[in-house]
GROMACS .gro file of C-alpha atoms in nm:
model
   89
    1UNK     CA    1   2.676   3.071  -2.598
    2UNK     CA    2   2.625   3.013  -2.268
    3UNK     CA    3   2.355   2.751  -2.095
    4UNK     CA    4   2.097   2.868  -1.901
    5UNK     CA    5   2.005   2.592  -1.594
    6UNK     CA    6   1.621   2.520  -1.582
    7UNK     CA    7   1.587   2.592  -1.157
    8UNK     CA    8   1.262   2.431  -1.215
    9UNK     CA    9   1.370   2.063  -1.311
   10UNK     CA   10   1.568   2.109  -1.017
   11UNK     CA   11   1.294   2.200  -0.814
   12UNK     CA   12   1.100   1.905  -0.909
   13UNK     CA   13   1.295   1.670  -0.860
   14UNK     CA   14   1.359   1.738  -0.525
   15UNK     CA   15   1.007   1.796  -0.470
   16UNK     CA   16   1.005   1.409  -0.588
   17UNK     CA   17   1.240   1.284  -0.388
   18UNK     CA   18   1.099   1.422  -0.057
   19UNK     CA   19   0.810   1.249  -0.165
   20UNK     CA   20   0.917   0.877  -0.211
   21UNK     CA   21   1.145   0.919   0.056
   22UNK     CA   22   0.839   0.991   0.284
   23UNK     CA   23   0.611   0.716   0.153
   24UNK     CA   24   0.922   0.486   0.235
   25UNK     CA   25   0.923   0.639   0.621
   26UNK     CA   26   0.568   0.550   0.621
   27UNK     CA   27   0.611   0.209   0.500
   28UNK     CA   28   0.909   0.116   0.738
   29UNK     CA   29   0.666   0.288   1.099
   30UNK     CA   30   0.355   0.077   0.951
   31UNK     CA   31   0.559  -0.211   0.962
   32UNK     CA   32   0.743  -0.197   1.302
   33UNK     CA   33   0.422  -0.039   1.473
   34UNK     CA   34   0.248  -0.382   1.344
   35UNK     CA   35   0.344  -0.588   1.620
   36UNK     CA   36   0.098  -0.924   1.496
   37UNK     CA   37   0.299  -1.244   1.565
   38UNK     CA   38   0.176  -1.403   1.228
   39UNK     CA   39   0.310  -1.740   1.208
   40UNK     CA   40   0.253  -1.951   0.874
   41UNK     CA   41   0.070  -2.253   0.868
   42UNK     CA   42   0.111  -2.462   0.538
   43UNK     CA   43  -0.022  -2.788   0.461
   44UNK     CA   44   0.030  -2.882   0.118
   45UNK     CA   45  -0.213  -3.023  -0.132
   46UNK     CA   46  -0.157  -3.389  -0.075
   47UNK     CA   47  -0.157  -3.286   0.346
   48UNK     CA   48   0.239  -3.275   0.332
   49UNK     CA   49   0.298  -3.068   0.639
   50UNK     CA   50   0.635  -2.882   0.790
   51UNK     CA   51   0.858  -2.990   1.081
   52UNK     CA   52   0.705  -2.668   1.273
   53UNK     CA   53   0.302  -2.688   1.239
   54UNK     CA   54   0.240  -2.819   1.561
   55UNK     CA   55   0.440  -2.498   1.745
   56UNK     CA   56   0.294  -2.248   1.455
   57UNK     CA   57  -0.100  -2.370   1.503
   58UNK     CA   58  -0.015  -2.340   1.926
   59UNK     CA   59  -0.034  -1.952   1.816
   60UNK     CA   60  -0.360  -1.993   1.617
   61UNK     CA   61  -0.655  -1.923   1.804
   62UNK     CA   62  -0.918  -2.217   1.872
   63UNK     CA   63  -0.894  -2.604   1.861
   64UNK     CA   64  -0.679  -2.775   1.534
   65UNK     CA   65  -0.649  -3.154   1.453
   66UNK     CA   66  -0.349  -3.162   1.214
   67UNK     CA   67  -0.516  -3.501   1.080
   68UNK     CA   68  -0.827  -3.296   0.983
   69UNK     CA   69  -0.630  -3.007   0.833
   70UNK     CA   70  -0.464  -3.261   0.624
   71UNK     CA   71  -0.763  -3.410   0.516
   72UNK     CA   72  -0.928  -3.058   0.457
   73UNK     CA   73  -0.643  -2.987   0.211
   74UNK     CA   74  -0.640  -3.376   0.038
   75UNK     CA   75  -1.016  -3.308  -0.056
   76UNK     CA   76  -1.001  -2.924  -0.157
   77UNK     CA   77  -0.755  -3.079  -0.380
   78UNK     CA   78  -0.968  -3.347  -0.515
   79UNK     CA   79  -1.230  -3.156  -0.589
   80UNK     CA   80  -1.034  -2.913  -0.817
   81UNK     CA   81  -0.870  -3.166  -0.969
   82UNK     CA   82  -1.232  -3.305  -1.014
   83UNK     CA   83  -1.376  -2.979  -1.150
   84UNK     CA   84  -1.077  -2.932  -1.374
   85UNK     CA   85  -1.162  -3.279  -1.511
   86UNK     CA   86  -1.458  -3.258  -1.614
   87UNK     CA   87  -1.444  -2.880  -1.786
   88UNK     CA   88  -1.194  -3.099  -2.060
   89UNK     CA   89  -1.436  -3.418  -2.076
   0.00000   0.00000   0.00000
């Protein structure tokens, strides 16, 4: 008995791997051709802030007041926390 190899299955799976290796070409050019200096810019939900937001907001466009950021994110907070509150009431 002898075994007869399917070219086929072969065939396919080549096909596949040309494919995912060309989706992953595609991934790695979008990412070096996207040359955007984003810079993150956290502020925590009781206005806790990182060593480094002062440099990182220098590279966000328009006028920031860390104190108001802070205060931005302490009453977002509040008023889930609020919300949440009063949906359990």
């Amino acid at each position: 008995m002898t075994f007869r190899h399917n070219n086929n299955d072969d065939k396919k799976k080549k096909e596949n791997k040309k494919k995912k290796n060309n989706k992953n070409k595609n991934k790695n050019n979008n990412n070096k051709n996207n040359n955007n200096n984003n810079k993150p810019v956290i502020i925590g939900a009781t206005g806790l802030v990182t060593r480094s937001l002062r440099k990182n907001l220098e590279a966000v466009p328009g006028k920031h007041s860390i104190d108001s950021l802070q205060k931005t994110a302490i009453l977002g907070t509040s008023h889930i926390i609020r919300k949440v509150l009063q949906c359990e009431a």
